[in-house]
Structures are given as C-alpha cells and as structure tokens.
Amino acid sequence: MAIDVVWFKRDLRTRDHVPLLSAILSGRPVLCLFMLEPDRFKQKDTDPIHVNWELDCAIDLSKTLEKSGSSLHFQIGDPVKILEKINNDHDIMRILSHEETGNSWSYSRDKKVLKWCNSKKIEWTEYPNNGVIRRLENRDLWKRERDSRMRIPLNETPTFSKSIIFEGKIPNMGDLNLTPRNLVSRPKPGEDAALRRLDIFLNEDSKKYSWAISSPILSTKHGSVLSPYFTAGVISVRRVVQETTSKINYIRKNRLFIDDYSDWIQSLISFRRRLAWRCHFIQKLEMESNLDLIAQNPAIEEILDRKLDFEKFTRWKEGKTGWPFFDACMRQLTSTGWINFRMRAMMMSAASYNLWLPWRDTGIFLAKQFLDYEPGIHWSQVGMQSGTTGINTIRAYSMTKQGRDHDPKGEYIRKWVPELSMVPTDFIHEPWQMPVSLQELICCRIGIEYPEPIVNELVSRKNGISKTYSARNGEDARRISKKVLQMHGSRSKSRRNIKKNESSIQKKLF
Ligand SMILES: Cc1cc2nc3c(=O)[nH]c(=O)nc-3n(C[C@H](O)[C@H](O)[C@H](O)COP(=O)(O)OP(=O)(O)OC[C@H]3O[C@@H](n4cnc5c(N)ncnc54)[C@H](O)[C@@H]3O)c2cc1C
C-alpha cells in the first residue's frame, strides 16, 4: 500500500501541525521523516549548535510520536537519495511538509526535491507556515491574510492508526562529525518545554515585559525567550498569538482583581506585535530569497564600500573592543547563544558604523552565535541595522550610553568581563579614564590586561552615520529604495505610526 511521508523540517512538533494531521486523515500509512543533511553543515551560516538544537528537539519529537503510535525516521544524507530509497521500499503517494523560508541553500535544495517529485509523479504538498505567504507580489493584502491565519483553530497531538515504524539508530552529534560549543543555560529542547516556557511567561514573567526587554539582564527573565523554540518550530506562532490574546481577554475581564493590569495588558499587546514582526520579516526573505547574499539596496552598499579589517573584526567577534558593555554583551552571546534585540542591534551598529565592517561577514558570524538563527529575521535585521536597505531609520547606538542605562553599577560587565572585576563603578564604563596608579593597583592596566577602545566611539559613530546618510542620497540609491519600500514596506497605518513613535523615542535614547 502506498504511503504518505511527513517531512519534518524546522517544524518539530505534533500540535498545530497541518501536514501531519492531513497525512493521518488520508488513511494511508504515515512515515514521519527527519533528515540531517551534511551539505547543510558546510554552509557558512550553519553552526553545530544549530544542528545540535534541532537534533535534540527531533529526539523529543520522536518520543511524543512514539506515545501516539508512530515514530520518527532519522536519516543522514542527501534528501533526494533518502526519498528515492524510501520510495523504492514503500512507494510514496504524497510528501507533506510546511513551506520553509530558509537561506539560498535550502531554497535550491527544495527545488531539487521538487524536480525529483515531478520526475516520479509524487505529489509534494507544502502547507503555509506561520503568517508567511507564498507567491505574494506586494504587501497590500499581507496583514489581513496573516491575521486571518492566526485565527485558525489549533489541533492537539493526533493519534496514528497506520504508521511505518523506524527501526534504525537515532544519531548523535558524533555520528555527524560535529562538535558544538557548550552553551551555558541552553533552554530545554522540545515541544513540552516550549509550552512550559510560554505558560510561565504569559502567567508571570510578561508582567514586566515592556519595561525589561531592552536590558540584556532583565530580558532573560521578562522576555519570552521563545525564539529558539520558534526556530525549531516546536511551537507554532499561531498558538502563541491565540494564547496571548486569551490572556489579554482574561486580564481585561478580571482587571478589578489584578494589580497593574493596564501595564500588563500593554506588555502583552507589545509582545503580540512582535510576533507579527516575526512573520513580517520572514515574509521579506520569502519574497526576495537572496537577502542573505545581496544587499536590499546594492547602490548604497557600493558607495559605502566597507572592507573587512581583520584586526577590528577579530576584536569585535571576541568581545575585546575595549568598550566594556559591548564586550560583556558579545561574551554573553557567544557563551549562551542568545541575547536580546537591542543588544543585537547594538552589535550590528558597532560593526557597521563604528568599525565600518561589511554586513555579510558580521552577519554570518552572528548567525552562528544565535541558537535561534532564523534567516528571514536575521538577514532583514542585518540589512536594516547596517544601513543597507535605504528605507529604515539609521540606528547607531552608543555603547557607553547603553551600558550606563542598562548596567549603571557595572555588575553585568564585571560578570562577563572578569578582567574588569576590580574596576570601581565610577570608571566601569570608561576604564581608560582610570589613573595609571589605580590601574596598577587593581591589576587592570589598559592596553595590557584590558584593551584600549578599538576606535573613538563618538567620532567613528558620527562619521559612520554621515557617510551612510550621504550614500542614501544618490539618484540610484533613491530609486532602488523606492522599489524596496514598495515590495517590503509595511502597509499598516497604525504600525507606521508606532514605528514613528518608537524611532523618535529611540533617537532620544541612543
Ligand atoms: C541583527 C539582528 C539579528 C537578529 N537575528 C534573529 C534571528 O536570527 N532569529 C530570531 O528569532 N530573531 C532575530 N532577531 C530579532 C530579535 O532580536 C529576537 O527575535 C529576540 O531577541 C528573541 O527574543 P525573545 O524570544 O525573548 O523575543 P520577544 O521579545 O519575547 O518576542 C517574541 C518573538 O517575536 C519575534 N520578534 C521579536 N522581536 C523581533 C524583531 N525585532 N524582528 C522580528 N521578530 C521579532 C521573535 O520570534 C520572538 O521570539 C535579530 C535582531 C537583530 C537586531
């Protein structure tokens, strides 16, 4: 009897999984497939931490599938060859998966699989993922369609009646010849862990969301930190949107009994808006699949003419810039695999405006540090924060100001930059101002135990901003910016107003 294959990609869950449900409803035996593709491991933006995270989430998925009467087939190799073998053994009727919006490599991999399916007359049905819409030409109807998708009812883990059971060995990282770096405080993998985090966030931690998310310290508790779970697809955006809306309605109904209910509601609304940003940014890559390779506005990119200065790049990557708060953030990121939005933006801004480094190199390095690497969000944000889209406000952060705002006493700096652990609070944000006698006394000599600032922060930032603004003014740059706006710009009036307000607030804060 012919079978249906459910191809799990970055959607490693059983709940709210339409391809899985549809395969079960067909009545045919179902084979659940997860492929580890060595070709992908060689891609510049893939890091062993990504593969390790996905593998651990897939192992968790396999346990849930077993409880529901099925199992997950772990296969290592080229997808076309793997599918060919399955087809020879079982006769595939249909392949079902979610649409994937990945980098240039996954896009061309999918084209090869489609070609193979066509040659074998096998139907490959791809179901919409989140709020990303395929074959959209512009954004006119995007928001309406995305919001209506978010209202589709959710389904829980289905039960299998007929299933092809996996009898092979579940691989480990050694079998893949990959050695991931050890991440400090990595979240627990899998669907149940994601649901637990969502529960704690919605019922407790989100109360201070709006107030806390700009801080690298507070955001680890009061931010949702759901991004690694979204990336592996162990929880759907739709579920989180619906549960957030239910929570907002609950608080509204019970407001008389809830302290600070209004702040809490505002926090949850702001969180829900960011869930829409997720779809909005991934939609950009869906519509322009080479955002990871080519700047949205190549005319600006050409004029900026950023070159890779190896020494600056190395000091930026290693968190040895001599800017204490920046170094602390970079070291938090490399050891935990996560940092909040504002600090990611600050990292790109330091690289692009102060150090004048090319976005692709710095973007690849950051992609490999993020456990939640999501190409659609990542490359759109890298473009925005490096000033190469032509349509976004130029956001160049002062590292010293960010440090004073978010770590006034320097505790965070001392934790992540132990060389500075003895520096008194008065000097913690500008240790180069310490008298030499003090530097010697506390064994923190600037230029020896801790570096001098890599460049003058204020002067380099001003230069960077002014060069970027003038690059935007060229005729070609303006013409392309118009096209970028037409294709990717948000059509939501309210969002434009929010953005306007937020950017004027940010201008003040930088
Ligand atoms: C240079 C740069 C690169 C980035 N790369 C990634 C990436 O590879 N993967 C990734 O998930 N996010 C990326 N972001 C966006 C953002 O920093 C993270 O989504 C966020 O910090 C994740 O933490 P959280 O889950 O606690 O977010 P929350 O604040 O709790 O938000 C909930 C969810 O909304 C989405 N979201 C939040 N902020 C944004 C945003 N600005 N743009 C788009 N979606 C957003 C995310 O899915 C997030 O999980 C990047 C930002 C910058 C500036």
mmCIF file with all atom_site columns, N, CA and C in Angstrom, residues 120-163:
data_model
loop_
_atom_site.group_PDB
_atom_site.id
_atom_site.type_symbol
_atom_site.label_atom_id
_atom_site.label_alt_id
_atom_site.label_comp_id
_atom_site.label_asym_id
_atom_site.label_entity_id
_atom_site.label_seq_id
_atom_site.pdbx_PDB_ins_code
_atom_site.Cartn_x
_atom_site.Cartn_y
_atom_site.Cartn_z
_atom_site.occupancy
_atom_site.B_iso_or_equiv
_atom_site.pdbx_formal_charge
_atom_site.auth_seq_id
_atom_site.auth_comp_id
_atom_site.auth_asym_id
_atom_site.auth_atom_id
_atom_site.pdbx_PDB_model_num
ATOM 1   N N  . LYS A 1 120 ? 9.008  11.580 -10.548 1.00 0.00 ? 120 LYS A N  1
ATOM 2   C CA . LYS A 1 120 ? 8.418  10.329 -10.043 1.00 0.00 ? 120 LYS A CA 1
ATOM 3   C C  . LYS A 1 120 ? 6.892  10.407 -9.958  1.00 0.00 ? 120 LYS A C  1
ATOM 4   N N  . LYS A 1 121 ? 6.357  11.541 -10.355 1.00 0.00 ? 121 LYS A N  1
ATOM 5   C CA . LYS A 1 121 ? 4.910  11.788 -10.256 1.00 0.00 ? 121 LYS A CA 1
ATOM 6   C C  . LYS A 1 121 ? 4.418  11.644 -8.808  1.00 0.00 ? 121 LYS A C  1
ATOM 7   N N  . ILE A 1 122 ? 5.230  12.133 -7.901  1.00 0.00 ? 122 ILE A N  1
ATOM 8   C CA . ILE A 1 122 ? 4.835  12.136 -6.480  1.00 0.00 ? 122 ILE A CA 1
ATOM 9   C C  . ILE A 1 122 ? 4.379  13.546 -6.142  1.00 0.00 ? 122 ILE A C  1
ATOM 10  N N  . GLU A 1 123 ? 3.238  13.625 -5.450  1.00 0.00 ? 123 GLU A N  1
ATOM 11  C CA . GLU A 1 123 ? 2.715  14.946 -5.109  1.00 0.00 ? 123 GLU A CA 1
ATOM 12  C C  . GLU A 1 123 ? 3.432  15.446 -3.844  1.00 0.00 ? 123 GLU A C  1
ATOM 13  N N  . TRP A 1 124 ? 3.959  16.663 -3.901  1.00 0.00 ? 124 TRP A N  1
ATOM 14  C CA . TRP A 1 124 ? 4.548  17.269 -2.698  1.00 0.00 ? 124 TRP A CA 1
ATOM 15  C C  . TRP A 1 124 ? 3.673  18.446 -2.303  1.00 0.00 ? 124 TRP A C  1
ATOM 16  N N  . THR A 1 125 ? 2.963  18.271 -1.180  1.00 0.00 ? 125 THR A N  1
ATOM 17  C CA . THR A 1 125 ? 2.089  19.362 -0.730  1.00 0.00 ? 125 THR A CA 1
ATOM 18  C C  . THR A 1 125 ? 2.779  20.115 0.388   1.00 0.00 ? 125 THR A C  1
ATOM 19  N N  . GLU A 1 126 ? 2.950  21.413 0.177   1.00 0.00 ? 126 GLU A N  1
ATOM 20  C CA . GLU A 1 126 ? 3.563  22.251 1.208   1.00 0.00 ? 126 GLU A CA 1
ATOM 21  C C  . GLU A 1 126 ? 2.483  23.143 1.812   1.00 0.00 ? 126 GLU A C  1
ATOM 22  N N  . TYR A 1 127 ? 2.369  23.101 3.129   1.00 0.00 ? 127 TYR A N  1
ATOM 23  C CA . TYR A 1 127 ? 1.335  23.877 3.819   1.00 0.00 ? 127 TYR A CA 1
ATOM 24  C C  . TYR A 1 127 ? 1.923  25.179 4.350   1.00 0.00 ? 127 TYR A C  1
ATOM 25  N N  . PRO A 1 128 ? 1.092  26.230 4.397   1.00 0.00 ? 128 PRO A N  1
ATOM 26  C CA . PRO A 1 128 ? 1.598  27.517 4.884   1.00 0.00 ? 128 PRO A CA 1
ATOM 27  C C  . PRO A 1 128 ? 2.167  27.419 6.294   1.00 0.00 ? 128 PRO A C  1
ATOM 28  N N  . ASN A 1 129 ? 3.195  28.197 6.519   1.00 0.00 ? 129 ASN A N  1
ATOM 29  C CA . ASN A 1 129 ? 3.873  28.186 7.818   1.00 0.00 ? 129 ASN A CA 1
ATOM 30  C C  . ASN A 1 129 ? 3.703  29.557 8.444   1.00 0.00 ? 129 ASN A C  1
ATOM 31  N N  . ASN A 1 130 ? 3.221  29.620 9.652   1.00 0.00 ? 130 ASN A N  1
ATOM 32  C CA . ASN A 1 130 ? 3.040  30.905 10.338  1.00 0.00 ? 130 ASN A CA 1
ATOM 33  C C  . ASN A 1 130 ? 2.244  31.875 9.458   1.00 0.00 ? 130 ASN A C  1
ATOM 34  N N  . GLY A 1 131 ? 2.714  33.143 9.482   1.00 0.00 ? 131 GLY A N  1
ATOM 35  C CA . GLY A 1 131 ? 1.980  34.134 8.689   1.00 0.00 ? 131 GLY A CA 1
ATOM 36  C C  . GLY A 1 131 ? 2.718  34.486 7.423   1.00 0.00 ? 131 GLY A C  1
ATOM 37  N N  . VAL A 1 132 ? 3.512  33.575 6.920   1.00 0.00 ? 132 VAL A N  1
ATOM 38  C CA . VAL A 1 132 ? 4.288  33.875 5.711   1.00 0.00 ? 132 VAL A CA 1
ATOM 39  C C  . VAL A 1 132 ? 3.514  33.375 4.492   1.00 0.00 ? 132 VAL A C  1
ATOM 40  N N  . ILE A 1 133 ? 3.378  34.254 3.501   1.00 0.00 ? 133 ILE A N  1
ATOM 41  C CA . ILE A 1 133 ? 2.508  33.932 2.361   1.00 0.00 ? 133 ILE A CA 1
ATOM 42  C C  . ILE A 1 133 ? 3.337  33.771 1.086   1.00 0.00 ? 133 ILE A C  1
ATOM 43  N N  . ARG A 1 134 ? 3.197  32.638 0.471   1.00 0.00 ? 134 ARG A N  1
ATOM 44  C CA . ARG A 1 134 ? 3.962  32.346 -0.749  1.00 0.00 ? 134 ARG A CA 1
ATOM 45  C C  . ARG A 1 134 ? 3.396  33.060 -1.967  1.00 0.00 ? 134 ARG A C  1
ATOM 46  N N  . ARG A 1 135 ? 4.278  33.360 -2.893  1.00 0.00 ? 135 ARG A N  1
ATOM 47  C CA . ARG A 1 135 ? 3.922  33.966 -4.172  1.00 0.00 ? 135 ARG A CA 1
ATOM 48  C C  . ARG A 1 135 ? 3.166  35.290 -4.027  1.00 0.00 ? 135 ARG A C  1
ATOM 49  N N  . LEU A 1 136 ? 3.547  36.051 -3.044  1.00 0.00 ? 136 LEU A N  1
ATOM 50  C CA . LEU A 1 136 ? 2.935  37.361 -2.836  1.00 0.00 ? 136 LEU A CA 1
ATOM 51  C C  . LEU A 1 136 ? 3.756  38.384 -3.619  1.00 0.00 ? 136 LEU A C  1
ATOM 52  N N  . GLU A 1 137 ? 3.087  39.299 -4.316  1.00 0.00 ? 137 GLU A N  1
ATOM 53  C CA . GLU A 1 137 ? 3.873  40.248 -5.102  1.00 0.00 ? 137 GLU A CA 1
ATOM 54  C C  . GLU A 1 137 ? 4.171  41.531 -4.349  1.00 0.00 ? 137 GLU A C  1
ATOM 55  N N  . ASN A 1 138 ? 3.227  41.952 -3.521  1.00 0.00 ? 138 ASN A N  1
ATOM 56  C CA . ASN A 1 138 ? 3.500  43.100 -2.658  1.00 0.00 ? 138 ASN A CA 1
ATOM 57  C C  . ASN A 1 138 ? 2.743  42.926 -1.352  1.00 0.00 ? 138 ASN A C  1
ATOM 58  N N  . ARG A 1 139 ? 2.838  43.924 -0.490  1.00 0.00 ? 139 ARG A N  1
ATOM 59  C CA . ARG A 1 139 ? 2.313  43.746 0.858   1.00 0.00 ? 139 ARG A CA 1
ATOM 60  C C  . ARG A 1 139 ? 0.862  44.220 1.045   1.00 0.00 ? 139 ARG A C  1
ATOM 61  N N  . ASP A 1 140 ? 0.181  44.574 -0.064  1.00 0.00 ? 140 ASP A N  1
ATOM 62  C CA . ASP A 1 140 ? -1.123 45.211 0.110   1.00 0.00 ? 140 ASP A CA 1
ATOM 63  C C  . ASP A 1 140 ? -2.071 44.397 0.990   1.00 0.00 ? 140 ASP A C  1
ATOM 64  N N  . LEU A 1 141 ? -2.126 43.062 0.738   1.00 0.00 ? 141 LEU A N  1
ATOM 65  C CA . LEU A 1 141 ? -3.113 42.266 1.467   1.00 0.00 ? 141 LEU A CA 1
ATOM 66  C C  . LEU A 1 141 ? -2.485 41.371 2.528   1.00 0.00 ? 141 LEU A C  1
ATOM 67  N N  . TRP A 1 142 ? -1.194 41.578 2.733   1.00 0.00 ? 142 TRP A N  1
ATOM 68  C CA . TRP A 1 142 ? -0.476 40.661 3.599   1.00 0.00 ? 142 TRP A CA 1
ATOM 69  C C  . TRP A 1 142 ? -1.036 40.628 5.020   1.00 0.00 ? 142 TRP A C  1
ATOM 70  N N  . LYS A 1 143 ? -1.224 41.802 5.609   1.00 0.00 ? 143 LYS A N  1
ATOM 71  C CA . LYS A 1 143 ? -1.588 41.842 7.029   1.00 0.00 ? 143 LYS A CA 1
ATOM 72  C C  . LYS A 1 143 ? -2.937 41.160 7.266   1.00 0.00 ? 143 LYS A C  1
ATOM 73  N N  . ARG A 1 144 ? -3.890 41.455 6.367   1.00 0.00 ? 144 ARG A N  1
ATOM 74  C CA . ARG A 1 144 ? -5.225 40.869 6.546   1.00 0.00 ? 144 ARG A CA 1
ATOM 75  C C  . ARG A 1 144 ? -5.155 39.337 6.496   1.00 0.00 ? 144 ARG A C  1
ATOM 76  N N  . GLU A 1 145 ? -4.403 38.845 5.507   1.00 0.00 ? 145 GLU A N  1
ATOM 77  C CA . GLU A 1 145 ? -4.283 37.401 5.339   1.00 0.00 ? 145 GLU A CA 1
ATOM 78  C C  . GLU A 1 145 ? -3.542 36.766 6.541   1.00 0.00 ? 145 GLU A C  1
ATOM 79  N N  . ARG A 1 146 ? -2.478 37.429 6.965   1.00 0.00 ? 146 ARG A N  1
ATOM 80  C CA . ARG A 1 146 ? -1.709 36.898 8.097   1.00 0.00 ? 146 ARG A CA 1
ATOM 81  C C  . ARG A 1 146 ? -2.594 36.845 9.348   1.00 0.00 ? 146 ARG A C  1
ATOM 82  N N  . ASP A 1 147 ? -3.332 37.913 9.608   1.00 0.00 ? 147 ASP A N  1
ATOM 83  C CA . ASP A 1 147 ? -4.152 37.941 10.816  1.00 0.00 ? 147 ASP A CA 1
ATOM 84  C C  . ASP A 1 147 ? -5.251 36.881 10.753  1.00 0.00 ? 147 ASP A C  1
ATOM 85  N N  . SER A 1 148 ? -5.791 36.647 9.553   1.00 0.00 ? 148 SER A N  1
ATOM 86  C CA . SER A 1 148 ? -6.857 35.632 9.485   1.00 0.00 ? 148 SER A CA 1
ATOM 87  C C  . SER A 1 148 ? -6.259 34.229 9.699   1.00 0.00 ? 148 SER A C  1
ATOM 88  N N  . ARG A 1 149 ? -5.038 34.023 9.239   1.00 0.00 ? 149 ARG A N  1
ATOM 89  C CA . ARG A 1 149 ? -4.390 32.724 9.508   1.00 0.00 ? 149 ARG A CA 1
ATOM 90  C C  . ARG A 1 149 ? -4.174 32.491 10.997  1.00 0.00 ? 149 ARG A C  1
ATOM 91  N N  . MET A 1 150 ? -3.902 33.562 11.699  1.00 0.00 ? 150 MET A N  1
ATOM 92  C CA . MET A 1 150 ? -3.623 33.414 13.137  1.00 0.00 ? 150 MET A CA 1
ATOM 93  C C  . MET A 1 150 ? -4.875 33.001 13.911  1.00 0.00 ? 150 MET A C  1
ATOM 94  N N  . ARG A 1 151 ? -6.059 33.139 13.249  1.00 0.00 ? 151 ARG A N  1
ATOM 95  C CA . ARG A 1 151 ? -7.297 32.780 13.956  1.00 0.00 ? 151 ARG A CA 1
ATOM 96  C C  . ARG A 1 151 ? -7.738 31.339 13.691  1.00 0.00 ? 151 ARG A C  1
ATOM 97  N N  . ILE A 1 152 ? -7.049 30.624 12.808  1.00 0.00 ? 152 ILE A N  1
ATOM 98  C CA . ILE A 1 152 ? -7.430 29.238 12.501  1.00 0.00 ? 152 ILE A CA 1
ATOM 99  C C  . ILE A 1 152 ? -7.306 28.392 13.778  1.00 0.00 ? 152 ILE A C  1
ATOM 100 N N  . PRO A 1 153 ? -8.324 27.568 14.090  1.00 0.00 ? 153 PRO A N  1
ATOM 101 C CA . PRO A 1 153 ? -8.242 26.787 15.327  1.00 0.00 ? 153 PRO A CA 1
ATOM 102 C C  . PRO A 1 153 ? -7.036 25.841 15.352  1.00 0.00 ? 153 PRO A C  1
ATOM 103 N N  . LEU A 1 154 ? -6.583 25.556 16.552  1.00 0.00 ? 154 LEU A N  1
ATOM 104 C CA . LEU A 1 154 ? -5.387 24.717 16.723  1.00 0.00 ? 154 LEU A CA 1
ATOM 105 C C  . LEU A 1 154 ? -5.793 23.266 16.883  1.00 0.00 ? 154 LEU A C  1
ATOM 106 N N  . ASN A 1 155 ? -4.930 22.335 16.475  1.00 0.00 ? 155 ASN A N  1
ATOM 107 C CA . ASN A 1 155 ? -5.221 20.940 16.818  1.00 0.00 ? 155 ASN A CA 1
ATOM 108 C C  . ASN A 1 155 ? -4.157 20.407 17.770  1.00 0.00 ? 155 ASN A C  1
ATOM 109 N N  . GLU A 1 156 ? -4.558 19.476 18.603  1.00 0.00 ? 156 GLU A N  1
ATOM 110 C CA . GLU A 1 156 ? -3.615 18.888 19.566  1.00 0.00 ? 156 GLU A CA 1
ATOM 111 C C  . GLU A 1 156 ? -2.910 17.690 18.912  1.00 0.00 ? 156 GLU A C  1
ATOM 112 N N  . THR A 1 157 ? -2.058 16.991 19.655  1.00 0.00 ? 157 THR A N  1
ATOM 113 C CA . THR A 1 157 ? -1.304 15.863 19.084  1.00 0.00 ? 157 THR A CA 1
ATOM 114 C C  . THR A 1 157 ? -2.264 14.789 18.570  1.00 0.00 ? 157 THR A C  1
ATOM 115 N N  . PRO A 1 158 ? -2.191 14.449 17.277  1.00 0.00 ? 158 PRO A N  1
ATOM 116 C CA . PRO A 1 158 ? -3.111 13.426 16.763  1.00 0.00 ? 158 PRO A CA 1
ATOM 117 C C  . PRO A 1 158 ? -2.638 12.003 17.097  1.00 0.00 ? 158 PRO A C  1
ATOM 118 N N  . THR A 1 159 ? -3.538 11.045 16.938  1.00 0.00 ? 159 THR A N  1
ATOM 119 C CA . THR A 1 159 ? -3.173 9.642  17.165  1.00 0.00 ? 159 THR A CA 1
ATOM 120 C C  . THR A 1 159 ? -3.084 8.943  15.814  1.00 0.00 ? 159 THR A C  1
ATOM 121 N N  . PHE A 1 160 ? -2.102 8.074  15.668  1.00 0.00 ? 160 PHE A N  1
ATOM 122 C CA . PHE A 1 160 ? -1.884 7.401  14.382  1.00 0.00 ? 160 PHE A CA 1
ATOM 123 C C  . PHE A 1 160 ? -2.638 6.066  14.359  1.00 0.00 ? 160 PHE A C  1
ATOM 124 N N  . SER A 1 161 ? -3.213 5.721  13.198  1.00 0.00 ? 161 SER A N  1
ATOM 125 C CA . SER A 1 161 ? -3.759 4.367  13.096  1.00 0.00 ? 161 SER A CA 1
ATOM 126 C C  . SER A 1 161 ? -2.773 3.473  12.332  1.00 0.00 ? 161 SER A C  1
ATOM 127 N N  . LYS A 1 162 ? -2.163 4.033  11.249  1.00 0.00 ? 162 LYS A N  1
ATOM 128 C CA . LYS A 1 162 ? -1.192 3.215  10.497  1.00 0.00 ? 162 LYS A CA 1
ATOM 129 C C  . LYS A 1 162 ? 0.106  4.009  10.377  1.00 0.00 ? 162 LYS A C  1
ATOM 130 N N  . SER A 1 163 ? 1.184  3.361  10.732  1.00 0.00 ? 163 SER A N  1
ATOM 131 C CA . SER A 1 163 ? 2.434  4.111  10.707  1.00 0.00 ? 163 SER A CA 1
ATOM 132 C C  . SER A 1 163 ? 3.605  3.195  10.365  1.00 0.00 ? 163 SER A C  1
#
